[in-house]
């Protein structure tokens, strides 16, 4: 069979397999919980109304930014769990700068966005520096920095709120951003409920910047090379310590954008009702999207869709909101499992193909250099160290290896 | 032969277990109209939007649910319920209210001040649907009823009780989250204690600051805070911390001191092991508010504007279960009367 066609079929089978498995597992869970299986799928199959689409797009925007922030870290083998804390710090920074309104109109907005990215970047940079120069695992430090961020932002918000005019006694919040600095919502239908955040445009740009940076720049190449193999990166002259700090800071800068659609499109201030947990959803979304700019968008869309159905599932189907969380978790697991299963199956097919070709050529002679797929066969044999040390010798080899996860779109 | 017996036994047990589950599940939901012939019929469909925790939180939401259940039982209304998720955004809260409104639920009751902003928006979008919100009085619309409580008045009474009962002259207050609503509890408690004994020493702390609302559901935090107060010489600690209160009771039991419950009569709901440490509870009868609102709805009128449940209508109060405040009940009732008469004005901010 044609190798390319085979690859395409395999790539397509990942989402199909994941979907089928997810439906089966979720139905089983619903059955065990004595919930109405039919009603649940009925609600999920119902097309969302216009205003629900608006909510889904808004949520997708936010999850996408969060997913991209996490994906940057993943590309360098950095597990940035701290997106949660980074986005809180950055959102507060943006609300503060924009609320003070030192500059007029959109200049104010622009400065606030940059301030947020800098705040997020610096906050993530703490973990980066600790990792690079003190060997502290970024998983531990970012989790702890999350807790610090929650306390810190709460404290600062309360201090800032003292000087802000309170419109609502039950909510503690920073000064309202002047209306001229809001990012206008885009209408996709009738009424105010059918408007989406104007920030969606910035999210798309961020996605493009991510793709360009990773795939088309020297920096992106260094980043991926370091992620693939530390020793090889050092051998080819990459300053790994600097890369760790910079990658962490860029991840944090993207994380800084996560809360901004809310700040500029809806809340217009940072306060006690500001949403939380977006950074953790980003991890799931990045995993589902396999760190690919389009894949992450699809993952974000899926999670946003399920979130939006949560109320309908409770009210129309009568199941508890935890069912949605179980669905999201199940889908995440099934995507990871099926892409791994399909990858292994694909490798075995390729291995057999190579073996066949070699057998046809000359059964007696050892495998020749440069036969297509030979490099991968080595990898499959579990000879990880060997593959890793030979990989970055040529740029092409790194790209080839790195393309692998990208070939499994959702 | 033995194998088949075993299989048969296992199967029959599991079938019984399953049927038991099924019947248990269908009972408490009570979404269908009244079960007995005695209950009335009503075509009112109530939409109930709970705060984080939902039905079964042993606290605020459960109290609202009790009022709903009573109304369903008596008036034969039907209802559907949904609950908030921790950290959700405004859009999710709005959407919950809209889904109810679109589904023909009227009235829709929003449980908790977190719905204030969302309800302001949604009530304007659905002028023909009636809404009620608990613990917020910021919405001024013809189709919204604001059900609020004079928490400071009830807290005044338990503050007085604490000062009367304290042997060390040192008492404590543990708030869940430092929001204006909980500050009302603190203000009333301090005022009540000072009314009895101007020299009383009051330790006061909050478990978390907004936007971190975990202070309403973290018993470990409550326990640590209360332990600190008992170590500093307090012998009675009042908590307004929802689910974290369990930790306060534990700390009191471990150190042989007393604690004061909140919202419902916690002497009846707490773990029996800590029952004896509960001096009294500040009652905030959310169930009464919900029930009375629904009973007016049943009579065909939809109330709007602010309804304040204070001491004069028994919207707030103190509990006497356990009998530990029986000896000072006369004194407390005297304060109660003075507050109702207006001789004592209780502050709402500390």
XYZ file of C-alpha atoms in Angstrom:
760
model
C 0.000 0.000 0.000
C 1.057 3.557 -0.645
C 2.952 4.861 2.399
C 1.376 8.314 2.308
C -2.125 6.984 1.977
C -1.429 4.591 4.810
C -0.231 7.426 7.000
C -3.306 9.498 6.215
C -5.611 6.622 7.091
C -3.730 6.059 10.358
C -3.856 9.748 11.240
C -7.590 9.833 10.577
C -8.183 6.712 12.635
C -6.925 8.415 15.829
C -9.898 10.770 16.305
C -12.360 8.152 15.075
C -11.031 5.545 17.493
C -10.942 8.075 20.343
C -14.518 9.118 19.635
C -15.863 5.571 19.528
C -14.032 4.593 22.710
C -15.158 7.766 24.497
C -18.800 7.213 23.584
C -18.596 3.644 24.849
C -16.885 4.529 28.134
C -19.142 7.517 28.843
C -22.248 5.437 28.113
C -20.946 2.824 30.535
C -20.392 5.461 33.220
C -23.896 6.832 32.685
C -25.303 3.316 32.879
C -23.478 2.595 36.124
C -24.595 5.931 37.581
C -28.182 5.078 36.638
C -28.434 8.213 34.507
C -30.563 8.545 31.374
C -28.091 7.618 28.617
C -30.467 8.458 25.792
C -31.341 11.898 27.176
C -27.668 12.778 27.642
C -26.713 11.957 24.067
C -29.880 13.659 22.879
C -28.808 16.906 24.600
C -25.263 16.602 23.259
C -26.509 16.025 19.714
C -28.800 19.054 19.788
C -27.286 21.933 17.842
C -26.420 24.848 20.150
C -28.430 28.037 19.780
C -26.849 31.255 18.555
C -26.056 32.584 22.019
C -24.627 29.204 23.020
C -22.334 29.365 20.016
C -21.210 32.773 21.211
C -20.356 31.299 24.610
C -18.603 28.344 23.007
C -16.449 30.609 20.836
C -15.601 32.777 23.841
C -14.596 29.779 25.913
C -12.650 28.310 22.993
C -10.680 31.545 22.721
C -9.694 31.353 26.359
C -8.917 27.629 26.415
C -6.951 28.021 23.194
C -4.666 30.686 24.648
C -4.188 28.561 27.739
C -3.478 25.470 25.627
C -0.915 27.314 23.509
C 0.869 28.565 26.626
C 1.163 25.004 27.928
C 2.115 23.644 24.490
C 5.155 25.941 24.268
C 6.487 24.379 27.440
C 5.638 20.859 26.246
C 7.643 21.426 23.082
C 10.715 21.850 25.244
C 9.799 19.094 27.678
C 8.882 21.712 30.269
C 5.696 20.909 32.137
C 4.343 24.377 32.886
C 1.557 23.674 35.371
C 1.824 27.287 36.429
C -0.316 28.761 33.650
C -3.037 29.077 36.279
C -0.978 31.341 38.506
C 0.603 33.209 35.610
C -2.725 34.135 34.084
C -4.095 35.359 37.419
C -1.101 37.609 38.018
C -1.256 38.867 34.432
C -5.014 39.473 34.453
C -4.703 41.525 37.615
C -1.810 43.456 36.071
C -3.839 44.187 32.925
C -6.879 45.269 34.936
C -4.716 47.505 37.096
C -2.850 49.172 34.220
C -5.969 49.597 32.088
C -7.986 50.742 35.089
C -5.487 53.462 35.937
C -5.796 54.644 32.314
C -2.542 56.575 32.067
C -2.951 56.586 28.293
C -6.048 57.253 26.205
C -8.160 54.731 24.279
C -6.599 51.745 22.613
C -3.102 52.874 23.531
C -4.133 52.066 27.068
C -5.403 48.644 25.960
C -2.185 47.874 24.111
C 0.015 48.855 27.037
C -2.134 46.812 29.405
C -1.863 43.728 27.180
C 1.912 44.098 27.009
C 2.060 44.629 30.767
C 0.059 41.436 31.248
C 2.400 39.437 28.993
C 5.422 40.821 30.808
C 3.893 40.025 34.189
C 3.018 36.480 33.122
C 6.446 36.033 31.565
C 8.332 37.266 34.609
C 6.234 35.173 36.934
C 6.907 32.060 34.851
C 10.545 33.146 34.609
C 10.952 32.490 38.337
C 10.306 28.810 37.721
C 12.532 28.929 34.632
C 15.480 30.385 36.544
C 15.023 27.911 39.384
C 15.020 25.074 36.884
C 17.990 26.296 34.859
C 20.336 27.388 37.634
C 19.194 25.415 40.672
C 17.774 22.286 39.090
C 14.377 22.709 40.763
C 11.735 20.754 38.871
C 9.421 23.225 37.160
C 6.473 20.951 38.002
C 6.994 21.525 41.713
C 7.904 25.197 41.527
C 5.002 26.154 39.242
C 2.458 24.336 41.412
C 3.760 26.205 44.441
C 3.822 29.472 42.539
C 0.151 28.889 41.686
C -0.706 28.942 45.363
C 1.432 32.036 45.842
C -0.331 33.728 42.923
C -3.803 33.044 44.333
C -2.872 34.603 47.673
C -0.928 37.454 46.147
C -3.620 38.497 43.657
C -6.309 38.246 46.332
C -4.311 40.497 48.634
C -3.482 43.063 45.970
C -7.054 43.059 44.647
C -8.334 43.868 48.101
C -5.827 46.679 48.504
C -6.691 48.089 45.069
C -10.407 47.725 45.727
C -10.133 50.127 48.648
C -9.451 52.977 46.255
C -11.975 51.816 43.655
C -15.554 52.997 43.668
C -17.757 50.098 44.643
C -20.855 49.631 42.570
C -21.826 46.307 44.068
C -21.286 45.624 47.742
C -20.916 41.885 47.403
C -18.033 41.967 44.938
C -14.481 43.129 45.610
C -12.951 44.476 42.425
C -10.373 46.812 40.938
C -11.201 50.069 39.201
C -13.361 49.750 36.110
C -11.520 50.131 32.821
C -12.722 53.227 30.912
C -15.109 52.276 28.136
C -12.884 53.703 25.414
C -10.286 51.039 26.243
C -12.641 48.044 26.053
C -12.150 45.643 23.196
C -15.510 45.712 21.402
C -17.442 42.480 21.091
C -18.259 41.074 17.670
C -21.901 40.253 17.005
C -22.673 36.893 15.419
C -26.442 37.181 15.714
C -29.205 39.072 17.455
C -28.982 40.623 20.867
C -26.210 41.205 23.360
C -26.067 37.522 24.298
C -24.907 36.603 20.795
C -21.721 38.621 20.875
C -18.250 37.136 21.000
C -15.121 38.695 22.459
C -13.137 40.832 20.050
C -10.111 39.183 21.650
C -10.746 36.132 19.452
C -8.758 37.947 16.747
C -5.773 38.259 19.061
C -6.077 34.561 19.926
C -5.884 33.651 16.237
C -2.829 35.868 15.850
C -1.286 34.241 18.915
C -1.856 30.835 17.358
C -0.154 31.929 14.173
C 2.791 33.432 16.097
C 3.146 30.154 17.980
C 3.200 28.135 14.764
C 5.659 30.506 13.091
C 7.941 30.681 16.100
C 8.117 26.918 16.566
C 8.359 25.844 12.931
C 9.958 28.720 11.039
C 12.543 30.294 13.313
C 15.978 29.392 14.594
C 14.640 29.816 18.113
C 11.848 27.325 17.477
C 14.327 24.850 16.097
C 16.542 25.204 19.171
C 13.458 24.808 21.359
C 12.352 21.611 19.700
C 15.886 20.247 19.604
C 16.288 20.843 23.336
C 12.943 19.169 23.935
C 13.915 16.148 21.849
C 17.297 15.579 23.424
C 19.122 17.619 25.985
C 22.530 16.060 25.358
C 22.241 16.558 21.628
C 21.199 20.160 22.106
C 24.257 20.803 24.254
C 26.465 19.041 21.711
C 25.200 21.238 18.894
C 25.959 24.420 20.828
C 22.551 25.403 22.186
C 22.664 27.283 25.475
C 20.190 25.059 27.264
C 20.013 27.116 30.459
C 19.133 30.243 28.558
C 16.631 28.289 26.464
C 14.913 26.975 29.604
C 14.454 30.439 31.064
C 13.382 31.987 27.763
C 10.959 29.175 26.887
C 9.394 29.382 30.324
C 9.028 33.146 29.990
C 7.444 32.891 26.552
C 5.051 30.265 27.870
C 4.209 32.639 30.716
C 3.748 35.545 28.325
C 1.169 33.561 26.344
C -0.416 32.526 29.647
C -0.693 36.241 30.378
C -3.224 36.518 27.550
C -5.581 33.861 28.950
C -7.647 36.077 31.251
C -7.641 39.139 29.026
C -10.754 38.330 26.942
C -12.651 38.546 30.231
C -10.874 41.706 31.356
C -11.426 43.631 28.134
C -14.614 42.000 26.871
C -16.802 41.309 29.871
C -15.702 42.069 33.424
C -13.769 45.289 32.686
C -12.066 44.844 36.042
C -10.443 42.138 38.130
C -12.484 41.018 41.109
C -13.686 38.305 43.394
C -15.899 36.707 40.748
C -13.049 36.314 38.263
C -12.999 32.755 36.920
C -10.303 30.273 37.913
C -9.051 26.906 36.706
C -8.412 28.010 33.116
C -4.716 27.158 33.328
C -5.428 23.535 34.217
C -7.874 23.157 31.347
C -5.055 24.399 29.110
C -2.969 21.345 30.003
C -5.755 19.007 28.918
C -6.382 21.000 25.762
C -2.691 20.974 24.806
C -2.524 17.211 25.365
C -5.601 16.591 23.224
C -4.286 18.882 20.508
C -0.855 17.212 20.541
C 0.696 20.709 20.795
C -0.299 21.459 17.204
C -1.753 24.968 16.643
C -4.837 23.568 14.887
C -5.113 20.533 17.157
C -5.110 22.718 20.269
C -7.883 24.825 18.724
C -9.994 21.714 18.149
C -9.330 20.502 21.675
C -10.320 23.893 23.055
C -13.495 23.854 20.961
C -14.420 20.402 22.257
C -13.924 21.383 25.894
C -15.805 24.640 25.406
C -18.676 22.775 23.773
C -18.924 20.304 26.651
C -18.745 23.113 29.219
C -21.586 24.901 27.495
C -23.726 21.765 27.516
C -23.230 21.396 31.269
C -26.251 23.516 32.186
C -28.471 21.849 29.597
C -27.392 18.429 30.790
C -28.316 19.358 34.352
C -31.626 20.977 33.520
C -32.852 19.021 30.483
C -31.308 15.603 31.145
C -31.137 15.814 34.927
C -27.571 14.592 35.403
C -25.011 16.112 37.751
C -22.424 18.586 36.422
C -19.640 16.159 37.317
C -20.708 14.090 34.304
C -19.246 16.789 32.054
C -15.934 16.600 33.909
C -15.955 12.826 33.506
C -16.623 13.242 29.786
C -13.729 15.661 29.380
C -11.397 13.379 31.296
C -12.510 10.330 29.338
C -11.999 12.023 25.996
C -8.536 13.204 27.040
C -7.535 9.683 28.069
C -8.975 8.114 24.938
C -7.209 10.575 22.647
C -3.874 9.874 24.319
C -4.450 6.116 24.327
C -5.662 5.849 20.744
C -2.911 8.041 19.340
C -0.344 5.895 21.125
C -1.980 2.677 19.890
C -2.196 3.972 16.337
C 1.399 5.233 16.461
C 2.691 1.845 17.523
C 0.578 0.088 14.926
C 1.877 2.463 12.255
C 5.466 1.850 13.300
C 4.966 -1.888 13.071
C 3.494 -1.557 9.592
C 6.455 0.539 8.543
C 8.865 -1.898 10.104
C 7.307 -4.756 8.185
C 7.418 -2.705 5.016
C 11.114 -1.978 5.428
C 11.833 -5.589 6.255
C 10.001 -6.666 3.106
C 11.925 -4.199 0.948
C 15.227 -5.301 2.399
C 14.364 -8.940 1.985
C 13.538 -8.375 -1.668
C 16.818 -6.570 -2.318
C 19.318 -8.894 -0.795
C 18.464 -11.177 2.091
C 22.134 -11.784 2.922
C 23.581 -8.251 3.142
C 23.150 -6.013 6.242
C 20.647 -3.109 6.099
C 21.881 -0.397 3.784
C 22.217 3.234 4.853
C 19.620 5.703 3.696
C 16.767 3.305 3.237
C 13.545 5.100 3.941
C 12.329 4.524 7.441
C 15.516 2.911 8.669
C 16.027 5.562 11.303
C 12.619 5.000 12.754
C 13.086 1.279 12.867
C 16.028 1.841 15.169
C 13.831 3.905 17.403
C 11.225 1.194 17.628
C 13.765 -1.321 18.795
C 13.922 0.644 21.997
C 17.346 1.992 21.202
C 16.357 5.407 22.462
C 19.826 6.659 23.297
C 21.183 5.765 19.944
C 18.344 7.499 18.120
C 18.653 10.555 20.301
C 22.353 11.031 19.791
C 22.165 10.645 16.043
C 19.073 12.796 15.617
C 20.187 16.418 15.827
C 23.309 15.828 13.769
C 21.355 17.115 10.814
C 18.504 19.598 11.067
C 16.406 17.456 8.788
C 16.541 14.568 11.157
C 15.204 16.612 14.019
C 12.373 17.966 11.970
C 11.537 14.524 10.730
C 11.323 13.134 14.230
C 9.488 16.120 15.509
C 6.865 15.897 12.816
C 5.677 12.671 14.273
C 3.294 13.972 16.930
C 2.017 16.537 14.488
C 0.899 13.850 12.137
C -1.766 12.826 14.555
C -4.258 15.648 14.325
C -7.470 15.431 16.224
C -23.914 -27.413 41.377
C -22.157 -25.323 43.996
C -20.970 -22.948 41.306
C -24.462 -22.395 39.971
C -25.729 -21.751 43.490
C -23.021 -19.179 43.976
C -23.779 -17.473 40.695
C -27.467 -17.437 41.478
C -26.769 -15.943 44.896
C -24.504 -13.252 43.498
C -26.994 -12.417 40.781
C -29.951 -12.138 43.114
C -27.995 -9.977 45.542
C -26.857 -7.660 42.777
C -30.383 -7.425 41.388
C -31.642 -6.482 44.822
C -28.881 -3.932 45.232
C -29.674 -2.424 41.868
C -33.382 -2.155 42.550
C -32.593 -0.605 45.918
C -30.418 1.973 44.168
C -33.159 2.716 41.693
C -35.820 3.289 44.295
C -33.495 5.357 46.463
C -32.554 7.533 43.547
C -36.051 8.313 42.503
C -37.207 9.302 45.969
C -35.255 12.410 46.998
C -35.339 14.062 43.602
C -39.035 14.753 44.128
C -39.182 16.450 40.782
C -42.459 14.821 39.898
C -45.537 16.271 41.437
C -46.417 15.198 44.955
C -46.459 11.515 45.666
C -49.521 11.206 47.865
C -53.153 11.989 47.251
C -53.007 14.604 50.007
C -50.713 16.981 48.170
C -52.146 19.658 45.982
C -51.544 20.063 42.267
C -49.838 23.086 40.793
C -48.509 23.896 37.348
C -45.719 26.083 38.730
C -42.300 24.921 37.518
C -39.529 26.154 39.785
C -35.976 26.481 38.464
C -33.404 26.314 41.236
C -29.879 27.541 40.488
C -27.616 26.621 43.398
C -24.258 28.056 44.275
C -21.092 25.925 44.358
C -21.743 22.740 46.313
C -25.380 22.409 45.387
C -27.918 20.264 47.166
C -26.198 18.179 49.802
C -23.635 20.712 51.022
C -25.017 20.490 54.605
C -25.090 24.267 54.651
C -26.428 27.201 52.683
C -27.603 25.355 49.545
C -29.183 22.578 51.558
C -31.161 25.110 53.529
C -32.547 26.576 50.304
C -33.293 23.059 49.079
C -35.236 22.341 52.276
C -37.480 25.326 51.590
C -38.013 24.142 48.028
C -38.830 20.606 49.167
C -41.369 21.924 51.638
C -43.065 23.977 48.923
C -43.099 21.025 46.544
C -44.619 18.861 49.228
C -47.345 21.333 50.134
C -48.196 22.974 46.847
C -47.408 20.147 44.425
C -45.025 22.265 42.380
C -42.477 20.705 40.066
C -38.847 21.728 39.978
C -35.518 21.199 38.314
C -32.140 22.006 39.819
C -28.686 22.974 38.602
C -25.565 23.920 40.490
C -22.590 26.197 39.931
C -19.069 24.965 39.422
C -16.105 26.344 41.301
C -14.337 29.065 39.315
C -16.897 29.269 36.518
C -17.327 32.512 34.576
C -20.251 34.915 34.319
C -21.359 33.424 31.015
C -21.924 30.044 32.645
C -24.052 31.550 35.404
C -26.043 33.609 32.909
C -26.534 30.593 30.704
C -27.869 28.566 33.628
C -30.526 31.192 34.292
C -31.372 31.534 30.597
C -31.707 27.778 30.157
C -34.228 27.751 32.986
C -36.113 30.720 31.538
C -36.172 29.157 28.066
C -37.329 25.862 29.519
C -40.479 27.473 30.868
C -39.382 27.573 34.498
C -41.087 30.415 36.354
C -40.019 31.438 38.957
C -36.276 30.890 38.808
C -34.464 31.133 42.144
C -30.769 32.049 42.176
C -29.155 30.863 45.390
C -26.257 33.085 46.405
C -24.861 36.548 45.757
C -22.549 35.181 43.051
C -25.537 35.316 40.699
C -26.070 39.060 41.163
C -24.336 40.249 37.987
C -25.716 37.413 35.884
C -29.258 37.932 37.114
C -29.106 41.675 36.483
C -28.503 40.872 32.819
C -30.833 37.916 32.413
C -33.784 39.429 34.276
C -33.730 42.284 31.770
C -33.690 39.835 28.856
C -36.686 37.892 30.178
C -39.112 40.500 31.547
C -41.957 37.959 31.644
C -40.121 35.445 33.812
C -39.927 35.951 37.572
C -36.689 35.599 39.467
C -35.580 35.576 43.069
C -32.061 35.957 44.401
C -30.842 35.126 47.881
C -28.269 37.249 49.737
C -28.189 40.156 47.309
C -30.160 43.368 47.207
C -28.441 45.153 44.349
C -31.024 44.279 41.691
C -33.932 46.647 41.365
C -36.281 45.194 38.764
C -40.005 44.457 38.643
C -39.467 40.764 38.019
C -36.796 40.171 40.660
C -37.322 39.495 44.365
C -34.256 40.138 46.534
C -34.328 37.872 49.574
C -31.799 39.084 52.134
C -31.128 38.384 55.776
C -30.111 40.456 58.764
C -27.173 38.147 59.549
C -25.718 40.786 61.845
C -28.751 40.574 64.148
C -28.513 36.814 64.589
C -24.759 37.103 65.003
C -25.308 39.756 67.681
C -27.242 37.243 69.760
C -24.656 34.457 69.479
C -21.934 37.048 70.181
C -23.782 37.961 73.367
C -24.128 34.259 74.199
C -20.393 33.744 73.678
C -19.480 36.657 75.945
C -21.928 35.469 78.619
C -20.571 31.919 78.524
C -16.883 32.662 78.146
C -14.780 32.037 81.224
C -11.544 33.479 79.870
C -13.105 36.637 78.464
C -11.532 35.721 75.154
C -13.590 34.567 72.136
C -12.964 33.993 68.428
C -14.545 34.435 65.009
C -13.614 32.391 61.924
C -14.978 33.715 58.635
C -14.882 31.584 55.490
C -14.025 34.180 52.878
C -13.527 37.874 53.500
C -16.496 39.220 51.562
C -18.908 41.918 52.737
C -21.564 39.277 53.407
C -19.401 37.433 55.947
C -18.186 40.712 57.432
C -21.803 41.271 58.475
C -21.554 38.148 60.628
C -18.335 39.391 62.189
C -19.688 42.892 62.856
C -22.793 41.583 64.595
C -20.834 39.055 66.627
C -18.391 41.668 67.906
C -21.186 44.110 68.713
C -23.101 41.450 70.624
C -20.086 40.379 72.648
C -19.144 43.977 73.483
C -22.716 44.714 74.558
C -22.366 42.069 77.255
C -18.764 42.719 78.204
C -17.022 45.802 76.802
C -13.630 44.366 77.800
C -14.043 41.041 76.001
C -11.138 40.112 73.787
C -12.142 39.009 70.277
C -9.836 37.206 67.867
C -10.989 37.388 64.288
C -9.727 35.763 61.116
C -10.776 34.822 57.601
C -9.682 31.579 55.973
C -9.271 32.892 52.431
C -9.567 36.115 50.491
C -11.631 36.454 47.333
C -11.303 35.393 44.559
C -10.214 32.257 46.424
C -13.505 30.878 47.795
C -12.065 27.641 49.127
C -12.504 29.014 52.664
C -16.142 27.910 52.509
C -15.261 24.278 51.990
C -11.954 23.441 53.634
C -12.317 21.897 57.134
C -8.526 21.631 57.504
C -8.144 25.397 57.226
C -10.982 25.912 59.692
C -9.353 23.566 62.175
C -5.950 25.270 61.988
C -7.473 28.720 62.454
C -9.580 27.645 65.435
C -6.665 25.765 67.047
C -4.652 28.959 66.894
C -7.418 30.872 68.669
C -7.842 28.266 71.395
C -4.063 28.291 71.922
C -4.239 32.057 72.358
C -6.728 31.698 75.181
C -10.118 31.748 73.478
C -12.688 29.308 74.818
C -15.533 29.871 72.350
C -15.182 30.260 68.568
C -17.991 31.230 66.190
C -17.613 30.176 62.574
C -19.264 31.610 59.480
C -17.362 29.389 57.113
C -19.828 26.916 55.575
C -18.216 23.521 55.123
C -14.994 24.613 56.847
C -16.936 24.807 60.103
C -16.523 21.080 60.681
C -12.844 21.728 61.353
C -13.699 24.414 63.896
C -15.897 21.933 65.787
C -13.088 19.364 65.712
C -10.587 21.844 67.097
C -13.029 22.731 69.881
C -13.604 19.076 70.731
C -9.860 18.309 70.754
C -9.076 21.167 73.125
C -12.165 20.879 75.315
C -13.607 24.230 74.292
C -16.839 25.367 72.682
C -17.899 26.461 69.210
C -20.901 28.181 67.653
C -22.471 26.934 64.437
C -23.974 28.894 61.581
C -26.832 28.941 59.027
C -28.682 25.861 60.264
C -29.003 24.243 63.681
C -25.690 22.465 63.453
C -26.261 20.586 66.697
C -28.595 18.402 64.648
C -26.467 18.045 61.528
C -22.929 17.815 62.912
C -21.005 14.625 63.570
C -22.280 13.217 66.925
C -18.688 13.172 68.200
C -18.542 16.972 68.179
C -22.188 17.605 69.024
C -21.450 18.515 72.651
C -19.128 21.377 71.764
C -21.818 23.264 69.859
C -23.004 25.935 72.263
C -25.619 27.266 69.866
C -25.986 28.083 66.168
C -26.760 31.330 64.413
C -29.825 30.429 62.373
C -30.195 31.925 58.948
C -33.448 30.502 57.733
C -32.909 30.438 53.981
C -35.495 27.687 53.844
C -38.082 30.044 55.340
C -37.298 32.681 52.724
C -37.555 30.213 49.849
C -40.700 28.640 51.213
C -42.450 31.948 51.838
C -41.506 33.231 48.411
C -42.902 30.104 46.774
C -46.019 30.209 48.901
C -46.716 33.715 47.620
C -46.083 32.464 44.098
C -48.572 29.678 44.776
C -51.124 32.313 45.743
C -50.615 33.941 42.384
C -48.503 36.929 43.338
C -44.874 37.299 42.373
C -43.128 39.487 44.944
C -40.483 41.929 43.786
C -38.037 44.223 45.505
C -36.142 43.632 48.727
C -37.540 41.378 51.441
C -35.387 41.408 54.551
C -35.605 38.465 56.911
C -34.581 39.716 60.338
C -35.228 38.877 63.968
C -38.758 40.286 63.902
C -39.928 37.663 61.396
C -37.605 34.941 62.702
C -35.605 35.027 59.497
C -32.508 34.832 61.700
C -32.075 33.711 65.296
C -30.204 31.332 67.559
C -30.756 27.657 68.275
C -31.327 26.071 71.659
C -30.741 22.387 70.833
C -28.479 20.769 73.393
C -29.708 23.050 76.120
C -26.396 24.822 76.696
C -27.868 28.312 76.422
C -31.037 27.635 78.395
C -29.711 29.507 81.427
C -29.029 32.673 79.444
C -32.038 32.444 77.106
C -33.916 35.140 79.013
C -30.994 37.532 78.636
C -30.681 36.765 74.908
C -34.382 37.227 74.316
C -34.118 40.595 76.020
C -31.445 41.637 73.502
C -33.586 40.226 70.729
C -36.524 42.369 71.786
C -34.305 45.462 72.010
C -33.060 44.872 68.455
C -36.617 44.379 67.174
C -37.733 47.553 68.977
C -34.834 49.462 67.518
C -33.212 50.326 70.844
C -30.120 48.490 69.634
C -28.915 49.044 66.090
C -26.486 46.370 64.969
C -23.657 47.481 62.664
C -23.148 45.633 59.362
C -19.442 46.319 58.916
C -16.725 45.569 61.462
